[in-house]
């Protein structure tokens, strides 16, 4: 395994790319703001138009920070799942966490059709939607943790997680079939995913959960490295498998569940970024991979959001579609160029 010093230039380039992606993201949008004025606003200097300052600090910077946190959290949870299940197709949502969040949102949106007037309006604000999605993902995560305490085989846990996802997906389909068109449209809009709807308090909440999930992941680095060699070998090295599995599942649930609850389901990042990082860094050492996927995930989602917001246009494309349309060809090209997948 290589030391962190070996990759210091890689990380330096990544940090510079992250800063450039952040500035690019906040300088482009439906309202044209010169880059020099954007920099003045960010660094606290005087700016020609006070409305530009308001747009940058109350819309663009929270959106860019949400993209950084969401991209990093999804990429890290994807890395955790691929290593835990030793499966390159595993992602942050294989445990049914995303489906649980979708079920919570679907029950709130479509169930609110039973109510009218002020009560219905109260049920359907953004905070209530985030709470419902969080509860859905948390309940599925709780069920998975209970199952994990009874199942010794990790592959069986993977299949059970997929079954949880199938069941919750089926319930959402039944609700969709019986609901009104406008409620169905509202749910579909939520399922597109968006990083532009978070307020500063919601962003602070997301950062707090992200911090806890990342710390749990850092504590699991030794377990993750030994799990690559197989569970029996990891056990022979003194790794407590059940405790390690709990830590990894809870970290994934916090990271992926919080992002899905607050920003909607965002596909592709969790599956693709760990593969991209392994191919570029040529290592499977989680001491290197963990910080690398955090930065790569942030850069990728920032760039996808920059494209999705269609600069100089009032229209915004679904972030879910952009991550797949522009990200998938990059992964295919990289795998074809390297000819062999590192896993």
CSV table of N, CA and C in Angstrom, one decimal, residues 148-300:
chain,number,residue,atom,x,y,z
A,148,UNK,N,-29.2,-7.4,10.0
A,148,UNK,CA,-27.8,-7.6,10.0
A,148,UNK,C,-27.3,-8.3,11.3
A,149,UNK,N,-28.1,-8.1,12.4
A,149,UNK,CA,-27.7,-8.8,13.6
A,149,UNK,C,-28.0,-10.3,13.6
A,150,UNK,N,-28.9,-10.7,12.6
A,150,UNK,CA,-29.3,-12.1,12.6
A,150,UNK,C,-28.6,-12.9,11.4
A,151,UNK,N,-28.1,-12.1,10.4
A,151,UNK,CA,-27.5,-12.7,9.2
A,151,UNK,C,-26.0,-12.6,9.2
A,152,UNK,N,-25.3,-13.7,9.0
A,152,UNK,CA,-23.9,-13.7,9.1
A,152,UNK,C,-23.3,-13.5,7.7
A,153,UNK,N,-24.0,-13.9,6.7
A,153,UNK,CA,-23.5,-13.8,5.3
A,153,UNK,C,-23.7,-12.4,4.8
A,154,UNK,N,-22.7,-11.7,4.3
A,154,UNK,CA,-22.8,-10.3,3.8
A,154,UNK,C,-23.6,-10.3,2.5
A,155,UNK,N,-23.4,-11.3,1.7
A,155,UNK,CA,-24.2,-11.4,0.4
A,155,UNK,C,-25.7,-11.5,0.7
A,156,UNK,N,-26.0,-12.3,1.7
A,156,UNK,CA,-27.4,-12.5,2.0
A,156,UNK,C,-28.0,-11.1,2.5
A,157,UNK,N,-27.2,-10.3,3.2
A,157,UNK,CA,-27.6,-9.0,3.6
A,157,UNK,C,-27.9,-8.1,2.4
A,158,UNK,N,-27.0,-8.2,1.4
A,158,UNK,CA,-27.1,-7.4,0.1
A,158,UNK,C,-28.5,-7.8,-0.5
A,159,UNK,N,-28.8,-9.1,-0.6
A,159,UNK,CA,-30.0,-9.5,-1.3
A,159,UNK,C,-31.2,-9.0,-0.5
A,160,UNK,N,-31.2,-9.1,0.9
A,160,UNK,CA,-32.3,-8.6,1.7
A,160,UNK,C,-32.5,-7.1,1.5
A,161,UNK,N,-31.4,-6.4,1.4
A,161,UNK,CA,-31.5,-4.9,1.2
A,161,UNK,C,-32.2,-4.7,-0.1
A,162,UNK,N,-31.9,-5.4,-1.2
A,162,UNK,CA,-32.5,-5.2,-2.5
A,162,UNK,C,-34.0,-5.6,-2.4
A,163,UNK,N,-34.3,-6.6,-1.5
A,163,UNK,CA,-35.7,-7.0,-1.4
A,163,UNK,C,-36.5,-5.8,-0.7
A,164,UNK,N,-35.9,-5.2,0.3
A,164,UNK,CA,-36.5,-4.1,1.0
A,164,UNK,C,-36.8,-3.0,0.0
A,165,UNK,N,-35.8,-2.7,-0.9
A,165,UNK,CA,-36.0,-1.7,-1.9
A,165,UNK,C,-37.2,-2.1,-2.9
A,166,UNK,N,-37.3,-3.4,-3.2
A,166,UNK,CA,-38.4,-3.8,-4.1
A,166,UNK,C,-39.7,-3.6,-3.5
A,167,UNK,N,-39.8,-4.0,-2.2
A,167,UNK,CA,-41.1,-3.8,-1.5
A,167,UNK,C,-41.5,-2.4,-1.4
A,168,UNK,N,-40.6,-1.5,-0.9
A,168,UNK,CA,-41.0,-0.1,-0.8
A,168,UNK,C,-41.3,0.5,-2.2
A,169,UNK,N,-40.5,0.1,-3.2
A,169,UNK,CA,-40.8,0.6,-4.6
A,169,UNK,C,-42.2,0.1,-5.0
A,170,UNK,N,-42.6,-1.1,-4.7
A,170,UNK,CA,-43.9,-1.6,-5.1
A,170,UNK,C,-45.0,-0.7,-4.4
A,171,UNK,N,-44.8,-0.4,-3.1
A,171,UNK,CA,-45.8,0.4,-2.4
A,171,UNK,C,-46.0,1.8,-3.0
A,172,UNK,N,-44.8,2.4,-3.4
A,172,UNK,CA,-44.9,3.7,-4.1
A,172,UNK,C,-45.6,3.5,-5.4
A,173,UNK,N,-45.4,2.4,-6.1
A,173,UNK,CA,-46.1,2.3,-7.4
A,173,UNK,C,-47.6,2.2,-7.2
A,174,UNK,N,-48.1,1.5,-6.1
A,174,UNK,CA,-49.5,1.4,-5.8
A,174,UNK,C,-50.1,2.7,-5.5
A,175,UNK,N,-49.3,3.5,-4.7
A,175,UNK,CA,-49.8,4.8,-4.3
A,175,UNK,C,-49.9,5.7,-5.6
A,176,UNK,N,-48.9,5.6,-6.5
A,176,UNK,CA,-48.9,6.4,-7.7
A,176,UNK,C,-50.1,6.1,-8.6
A,177,UNK,N,-50.5,4.8,-8.6
A,177,UNK,CA,-51.6,4.4,-9.4
A,177,UNK,C,-52.9,5.0,-9.0
A,178,UNK,N,-53.1,5.1,-7.7
A,178,UNK,CA,-54.4,5.6,-7.2
A,178,UNK,C,-54.4,7.1,-6.9
A,179,UNK,N,-53.3,7.8,-7.0
A,179,UNK,CA,-53.3,9.2,-6.6
A,179,UNK,C,-53.7,10.1,-7.8
A,180,UNK,N,-54.0,11.4,-7.4
A,180,UNK,CA,-54.4,12.4,-8.5
A,180,UNK,C,-53.1,12.8,-9.3
A,181,UNK,N,-53.4,13.3,-10.5
A,181,UNK,CA,-52.4,13.6,-11.4
A,181,UNK,C,-51.4,14.7,-10.9
A,182,UNK,N,-52.0,15.7,-10.2
A,182,UNK,CA,-51.1,16.8,-9.7
A,182,UNK,C,-50.2,16.3,-8.6
A,183,UNK,N,-50.7,15.4,-7.7
A,183,UNK,CA,-49.9,14.8,-6.7
A,183,UNK,C,-48.8,14.0,-7.2
A,184,UNK,N,-49.2,13.2,-8.3
A,184,UNK,CA,-48.2,12.3,-8.9
A,184,UNK,C,-47.1,13.2,-9.5
A,185,UNK,N,-47.5,14.3,-10.2
A,185,UNK,CA,-46.5,15.2,-10.8
A,185,UNK,C,-45.6,15.8,-9.7
A,186,UNK,N,-46.1,16.1,-8.6
A,186,UNK,CA,-45.3,16.7,-7.5
A,186,UNK,C,-44.3,15.7,-7.0
A,187,UNK,N,-44.7,14.4,-6.9
A,187,UNK,CA,-43.8,13.4,-6.4
A,187,UNK,C,-42.7,13.1,-7.5
A,188,UNK,N,-43.1,13.1,-8.8
A,188,UNK,CA,-42.1,12.9,-9.8
A,188,UNK,C,-41.1,14.1,-9.8
A,189,UNK,N,-41.5,15.3,-9.6
A,189,UNK,CA,-40.6,16.4,-9.5
A,189,UNK,C,-39.6,16.2,-8.4
A,190,UNK,N,-40.1,15.8,-7.2
A,190,UNK,CA,-39.2,15.5,-6.1
A,190,UNK,C,-38.1,14.4,-6.5
A,191,UNK,N,-38.6,13.4,-7.2
A,191,UNK,CA,-37.7,12.3,-7.5
A,191,UNK,C,-36.6,12.7,-8.6
A,192,UNK,N,-36.8,13.9,-9.2
A,192,UNK,CA,-35.7,14.4,-10.1
A,192,UNK,C,-34.5,14.7,-9.4
A,193,UNK,N,-34.6,15.1,-8.1
A,193,UNK,CA,-33.4,15.5,-7.3
A,193,UNK,C,-33.1,16.9,-7.6
A,194,UNK,N,-32.7,17.7,-6.6
A,194,UNK,CA,-32.3,19.1,-6.7
A,194,UNK,C,-31.4,19.5,-5.5
A,195,UNK,N,-30.3,20.2,-5.9
A,195,UNK,CA,-29.5,20.7,-4.8
A,195,UNK,C,-29.7,22.2,-4.5
A,196,UNK,N,-30.8,22.8,-5.1
A,196,UNK,CA,-31.0,24.2,-5.0
A,196,UNK,C,-32.1,24.6,-4.1
A,197,UNK,N,-32.7,23.7,-3.3
A,197,UNK,CA,-33.8,24.0,-2.5
A,197,UNK,C,-33.5,24.1,-1.0
A,198,UNK,N,-32.2,24.0,-0.6
A,198,UNK,CA,-31.9,24.0,0.8
A,198,UNK,C,-31.6,25.4,1.4
A,199,UNK,N,-32.2,25.7,2.5
A,199,UNK,CA,-31.9,26.9,3.2
A,199,UNK,C,-30.6,26.8,4.1
A,200,UNK,N,-30.1,27.8,4.6
A,200,UNK,CA,-28.9,27.7,5.5
A,200,UNK,C,-29.1,26.8,6.7
A,201,UNK,N,-30.2,26.9,7.4
A,201,UNK,CA,-30.4,25.9,8.5
A,201,UNK,C,-30.4,24.4,8.0
A,202,UNK,N,-31.1,24.2,6.9
A,202,UNK,CA,-31.1,22.8,6.4
A,202,UNK,C,-29.7,22.4,5.9
A,203,UNK,N,-28.9,23.3,5.4
A,203,UNK,CA,-27.6,23.0,5.0
A,203,UNK,C,-26.7,22.7,6.2
A,204,UNK,N,-26.9,23.4,7.3
A,204,UNK,CA,-26.2,23.2,8.5
A,204,UNK,C,-26.5,21.8,9.1
A,205,UNK,N,-27.8,21.4,9.0
A,205,UNK,CA,-28.2,20.1,9.4
A,205,UNK,C,-27.5,19.0,8.6
A,206,UNK,N,-27.5,19.2,7.2
A,206,UNK,CA,-26.8,18.2,6.3
A,206,UNK,C,-25.4,18.1,6.6
A,207,UNK,N,-24.7,19.3,6.9
A,207,UNK,CA,-23.3,19.2,7.2
A,207,UNK,C,-23.0,18.4,8.5
A,208,UNK,N,-23.9,18.6,9.5
A,208,UNK,CA,-23.7,17.9,10.8
A,208,UNK,C,-23.8,16.4,10.6
A,209,UNK,N,-24.8,16.0,9.9
A,209,UNK,CA,-25.0,14.5,9.6
A,209,UNK,C,-23.8,14.0,8.8
A,210,UNK,N,-23.4,14.8,7.8
A,210,UNK,CA,-22.2,14.4,6.9
A,210,UNK,C,-21.0,14.2,7.8
A,211,UNK,N,-20.8,15.1,8.7
A,211,UNK,CA,-19.6,15.0,9.6
A,211,UNK,C,-19.6,13.7,10.4
A,212,UNK,N,-20.8,13.4,11.0
A,212,UNK,CA,-20.9,12.2,11.8
A,212,UNK,C,-20.6,10.9,10.9
A,213,UNK,N,-21.2,10.9,9.7
A,213,UNK,CA,-21.0,9.8,8.8
A,213,UNK,C,-19.6,9.6,8.3
A,214,UNK,N,-18.9,10.8,8.1
A,214,UNK,CA,-17.5,10.7,7.7
A,214,UNK,C,-16.6,10.2,8.8
A,215,UNK,N,-16.9,10.7,10.0
A,215,UNK,CA,-16.1,10.2,11.2
A,215,UNK,C,-16.2,8.7,11.4
A,216,UNK,N,-17.5,8.2,11.3
A,216,UNK,CA,-17.7,6.7,11.4
A,216,UNK,C,-16.9,6.0,10.3
A,217,UNK,N,-16.9,6.6,9.1
A,217,UNK,CA,-16.2,6.0,7.9
A,217,UNK,C,-14.7,5.9,8.2
A,218,UNK,N,-14.1,7.0,8.7
A,218,UNK,CA,-12.7,7.1,9.0
A,218,UNK,C,-12.3,6.0,10.1
A,219,UNK,N,-13.2,5.8,11.1
A,219,UNK,CA,-13.0,4.8,12.1
A,219,UNK,C,-13.0,3.4,11.5
A,220,UNK,N,-13.6,3.3,10.3
A,220,UNK,CA,-13.8,1.9,9.7
A,220,UNK,C,-12.7,1.6,8.7
A,221,UNK,N,-11.7,2.5,8.5
A,221,UNK,CA,-10.7,2.4,7.4
A,221,UNK,C,-10.0,1.0,7.5
A,222,UNK,N,-9.5,0.7,8.7
A,222,UNK,CA,-8.8,-0.5,8.9
A,222,UNK,C,-9.7,-1.7,8.5
A,223,UNK,N,-10.9,-1.7,9.0
A,223,UNK,CA,-11.8,-2.8,8.7
A,223,UNK,C,-12.0,-2.9,7.2
A,224,UNK,N,-12.2,-1.8,6.5
A,224,UNK,CA,-12.5,-1.8,5.1
A,224,UNK,C,-11.3,-2.4,4.3
A,225,UNK,N,-10.1,-2.0,4.7
A,225,UNK,CA,-8.9,-2.5,4.0
A,225,UNK,C,-8.8,-4.1,4.2
A,226,UNK,N,-9.1,-4.5,5.4
A,226,UNK,CA,-9.0,-6.0,5.6
A,226,UNK,C,-10.1,-6.7,5.0
A,227,UNK,N,-11.3,-6.1,4.9
A,227,UNK,CA,-12.5,-6.8,4.2
A,227,UNK,C,-12.2,-7.1,2.8
A,228,UNK,N,-11.3,-6.3,2.1
A,228,UNK,CA,-11.0,-6.6,0.7
A,228,UNK,C,-10.3,-7.9,0.6
A,229,UNK,N,-9.7,-8.4,1.6
A,229,UNK,CA,-9.1,-9.7,1.6
A,229,UNK,C,-10.0,-10.9,1.9
A,230,UNK,N,-11.2,-10.6,2.3
A,230,UNK,CA,-12.2,-11.6,2.6
A,230,UNK,C,-12.5,-11.6,4.1
A,231,UNK,N,-13.7,-12.0,4.5
A,231,UNK,CA,-14.2,-11.9,5.9
A,231,UNK,C,-13.4,-12.8,6.8
A,232,UNK,N,-13.0,-14.0,6.3
A,232,UNK,CA,-12.3,-14.9,7.1
A,232,UNK,C,-10.9,-14.4,7.5
A,233,UNK,N,-10.2,-13.8,6.5
A,233,UNK,CA,-8.9,-13.2,6.7
A,233,UNK,C,-9.0,-12.0,7.7
A,234,UNK,N,-10.1,-11.2,7.4
A,234,UNK,CA,-10.3,-10.0,8.3
A,234,UNK,C,-10.5,-10.5,9.8
A,235,UNK,N,-11.2,-11.6,9.9
A,235,UNK,CA,-11.5,-12.1,11.3
A,235,UNK,C,-10.2,-12.6,11.9
A,236,UNK,N,-9.3,-13.2,11.1
A,236,UNK,CA,-8.1,-13.8,11.6
A,236,UNK,C,-7.1,-12.6,12.0
A,237,UNK,N,-7.3,-11.4,11.5
A,237,UNK,CA,-6.5,-10.3,11.9
A,237,UNK,C,-7.1,-9.5,13.1
A,238,UNK,N,-8.1,-10.1,13.7
A,238,UNK,CA,-8.7,-9.5,14.9
A,238,UNK,C,-9.8,-8.5,14.6
A,239,UNK,N,-10.3,-8.4,13.4
A,239,UNK,CA,-11.4,-7.5,13.1
A,239,UNK,C,-12.7,-8.0,13.6
A,240,UNK,N,-13.5,-7.2,14.4
A,240,UNK,CA,-14.8,-7.6,14.9
A,240,UNK,C,-15.8,-7.4,13.7
A,241,UNK,N,-16.2,-8.4,13.0
A,241,UNK,CA,-17.0,-8.3,11.8
A,241,UNK,C,-18.3,-7.6,12.1
A,242,UNK,N,-19.0,-8.1,13.1
A,242,UNK,CA,-20.4,-7.6,13.4
A,242,UNK,C,-20.3,-6.1,13.7
A,243,UNK,N,-19.4,-5.7,14.5
A,243,UNK,CA,-19.3,-4.3,14.9
A,243,UNK,C,-18.9,-3.4,13.7
A,244,UNK,N,-18.0,-3.9,12.9
A,244,UNK,CA,-17.5,-3.2,11.7
A,244,UNK,C,-18.7,-3.1,10.7
A,245,UNK,N,-19.5,-4.1,10.6
A,245,UNK,CA,-20.6,-4.1,9.6
A,245,UNK,C,-21.6,-3.0,10.1
A,246,UNK,N,-21.9,-3.0,11.4
A,246,UNK,CA,-22.8,-2.0,12.0
A,246,UNK,C,-22.3,-0.6,11.7
A,247,UNK,N,-21.0,-0.3,11.9
A,247,UNK,CA,-20.5,1.0,11.7
A,247,UNK,C,-20.6,1.4,10.3
A,248,UNK,N,-20.3,0.5,9.3
A,248,UNK,CA,-20.3,0.8,7.9
A,248,UNK,C,-21.8,1.1,7.4
A,249,UNK,N,-22.7,0.2,7.9
A,249,UNK,CA,-24.1,0.4,7.5
A,249,UNK,C,-24.7,1.7,8.1
A,250,UNK,N,-24.4,2.0,9.3
A,250,UNK,CA,-24.9,3.3,9.9
A,250,UNK,C,-24.3,4.5,9.2
A,251,UNK,N,-23.0,4.4,8.9
A,251,UNK,CA,-22.4,5.6,8.2
A,251,UNK,C,-23.0,5.7,6.9
A,252,UNK,N,-23.3,4.6,6.1
A,252,UNK,CA,-23.9,4.7,4.8
A,252,UNK,C,-25.3,5.3,4.9
A,253,UNK,N,-26.1,4.8,5.9
A,253,UNK,CA,-27.4,5.2,6.1
A,253,UNK,C,-27.5,6.7,6.4
A,254,UNK,N,-26.6,7.2,7.2
A,254,UNK,CA,-26.6,8.7,7.6
A,254,UNK,C,-26.2,9.5,6.3
A,255,UNK,N,-25.2,9.1,5.6
A,255,UNK,CA,-24.7,9.8,4.4
A,255,UNK,C,-25.7,9.9,3.3
A,256,UNK,N,-26.2,8.7,2.9
A,256,UNK,CA,-27.1,8.6,1.7
A,256,UNK,C,-28.5,9.0,2.1
A,257,UNK,N,-28.9,8.6,3.3
A,257,UNK,CA,-30.3,8.9,3.8
A,257,UNK,C,-30.5,10.4,3.9
A,258,UNK,N,-29.5,11.1,4.5
A,258,UNK,CA,-29.7,12.6,4.7
A,258,UNK,C,-29.7,13.3,3.3
A,259,UNK,N,-28.9,12.9,2.4
A,259,UNK,CA,-28.8,13.5,1.1
A,259,UNK,C,-30.2,13.3,0.3
A,260,UNK,N,-30.7,12.1,0.4
A,260,UNK,CA,-31.9,11.7,-0.3
A,260,UNK,C,-33.1,12.5,0.3
A,261,UNK,N,-33.1,12.6,1.6
A,261,UNK,CA,-34.2,13.3,2.3
A,261,UNK,C,-34.2,14.8,2.0
A,262,UNK,N,-33.0,15.4,1.9
A,262,UNK,CA,-33.0,16.9,1.7
A,262,UNK,C,-32.9,17.3,0.3
A,263,UNK,N,-32.3,16.5,-0.6
A,263,UNK,CA,-32.0,16.9,-2.0
A,263,UNK,C,-32.7,15.9,-3.0
A,264,UNK,N,-33.4,14.9,-2.5
A,264,UNK,CA,-34.0,14.0,-3.4
A,264,UNK,C,-33.0,12.9,-3.8
A,265,UNK,N,-33.5,11.8,-4.5
A,265,UNK,CA,-32.6,10.8,-4.9
A,265,UNK,C,-31.7,11.3,-6.1
A,266,UNK,N,-30.4,11.1,-5.9
A,266,UNK,CA,-29.4,11.5,-7.0
A,266,UNK,C,-28.6,10.2,-7.3
A,267,UNK,N,-28.8,9.8,-8.6
A,267,UNK,CA,-28.2,8.5,-9.0
A,267,UNK,C,-26.8,8.7,-9.5
A,268,UNK,N,-26.1,7.6,-9.8
A,268,UNK,CA,-24.8,7.6,-10.5
A,268,UNK,C,-23.6,7.9,-9.7
A,269,UNK,N,-23.6,9.0,-8.9
A,269,UNK,CA,-22.4,9.5,-8.2
A,269,UNK,C,-21.9,8.4,-7.3
A,270,UNK,N,-22.8,7.7,-6.5
A,270,UNK,CA,-22.3,6.7,-5.5
A,270,UNK,C,-21.7,5.5,-6.2
A,271,UNK,N,-22.3,5.2,-7.4
A,271,UNK,CA,-21.8,4.0,-8.1
A,271,UNK,C,-20.5,4.3,-8.8
A,272,UNK,N,-20.4,5.4,-9.5
A,272,UNK,CA,-19.3,5.7,-10.4
A,272,UNK,C,-18.1,6.3,-9.8
A,273,UNK,N,-18.2,7.2,-8.9
A,273,UNK,CA,-17.0,7.9,-8.3
A,273,UNK,C,-16.0,7.0,-7.7
A,274,UNK,N,-16.4,6.0,-6.9
A,274,UNK,CA,-15.4,5.0,-6.4
A,274,UNK,C,-14.6,4.3,-7.5
A,275,UNK,N,-15.2,4.0,-8.6
A,275,UNK,CA,-14.5,3.3,-9.7
A,275,UNK,C,-13.6,4.3,-10.4
A,276,UNK,N,-14.1,5.5,-10.6
A,276,UNK,CA,-13.2,6.5,-11.2
A,276,UNK,C,-11.9,6.8,-10.4
A,277,UNK,N,-12.2,6.8,-9.1
A,277,UNK,CA,-11.0,7.1,-8.2
A,277,UNK,C,-10.0,6.0,-8.1
A,278,UNK,N,-10.5,4.7,-8.1
A,278,UNK,CA,-9.6,3.6,-8.1
A,278,UNK,C,-8.8,3.6,-9.4
A,279,UNK,N,-9.4,3.9,-10.6
A,279,UNK,CA,-8.7,3.9,-11.8
A,279,UNK,C,-7.6,5.0,-11.9
A,280,UNK,N,-7.9,6.1,-11.4
A,280,UNK,CA,-7.0,7.2,-11.5
A,280,UNK,C,-5.9,7.1,-10.4
A,281,UNK,N,-6.2,6.7,-9.2
A,281,UNK,CA,-5.2,6.6,-8.2
A,281,UNK,C,-4.4,5.2,-8.1
A,282,UNK,N,-4.9,4.2,-8.9
A,282,UNK,CA,-4.3,2.9,-8.9
A,282,UNK,C,-4.0,2.3,-7.5
A,283,UNK,N,-5.0,2.4,-6.7
A,283,UNK,CA,-4.9,1.8,-5.4
A,283,UNK,C,-6.2,1.4,-4.8
A,284,UNK,N,-6.2,0.5,-3.9
A,284,UNK,CA,-7.4,0.0,-3.2
A,284,UNK,C,-7.3,0.4,-1.7
A,285,UNK,N,-6.3,1.1,-1.3
A,285,UNK,CA,-6.1,1.5,0.1
A,285,UNK,C,-7.1,2.6,0.5
A,286,UNK,N,-7.9,2.3,1.5
A,286,UNK,CA,-9.0,3.2,1.8
A,286,UNK,C,-8.4,4.5,2.6
A,287,UNK,N,-7.2,4.5,3.0
A,287,UNK,CA,-6.6,5.7,3.6
A,287,UNK,C,-6.4,6.7,2.5
A,288,UNK,N,-6.2,6.3,1.2
A,288,UNK,CA,-6.1,7.2,0.1
A,288,UNK,C,-7.5,7.4,-0.6
A,289,UNK,N,-8.2,6.3,-0.7
A,289,UNK,CA,-9.5,6.3,-1.5
A,289,UNK,C,-10.5,7.2,-0.7
A,290,UNK,N,-10.6,7.1,0.6
A,290,UNK,CA,-11.6,7.8,1.3
A,290,UNK,C,-11.6,9.4,1.1
A,291,UNK,N,-10.4,10.0,1.3
A,291,UNK,CA,-10.4,11.5,1.0
A,291,UNK,C,-10.6,11.8,-0.5
A,292,UNK,N,-10.1,10.8,-1.3
A,292,UNK,CA,-10.1,11.1,-2.8
A,292,UNK,C,-11.6,11.1,-3.3
A,293,UNK,N,-12.4,10.1,-2.8
A,293,UNK,CA,-13.8,10.0,-3.3
A,293,UNK,C,-14.6,11.2,-2.8
A,294,UNK,N,-14.2,11.7,-1.6
A,294,UNK,CA,-14.9,12.9,-1.1
A,294,UNK,C,-14.7,14.1,-2.0
A,295,UNK,N,-13.5,14.3,-2.5
A,295,UNK,CA,-13.2,15.5,-3.4
A,295,UNK,C,-13.8,15.2,-4.8
A,296,UNK,N,-13.6,14.0,-5.3
A,296,UNK,CA,-14.1,13.7,-6.6
A,296,UNK,C,-15.6,13.8,-6.7
A,297,UNK,N,-16.3,13.3,-5.7
A,297,UNK,CA,-17.7,13.3,-5.7
A,297,UNK,C,-18.2,14.8,-5.7
A,298,UNK,N,-17.5,15.6,-4.9
A,298,UNK,CA,-17.9,17.0,-4.8
A,298,UNK,C,-17.7,17.7,-6.2
A,299,UNK,N,-16.6,17.4,-6.8
A,299,UNK,CA,-16.3,18.1,-8.1
A,299,UNK,C,-17.3,17.6,-9.2
A,300,UNK,N,-17.6,16.3,-9.2
A,300,UNK,CA,-18.5,15.8,-10.2
A,300,UNK,C,-19.9,16.4,-10.1
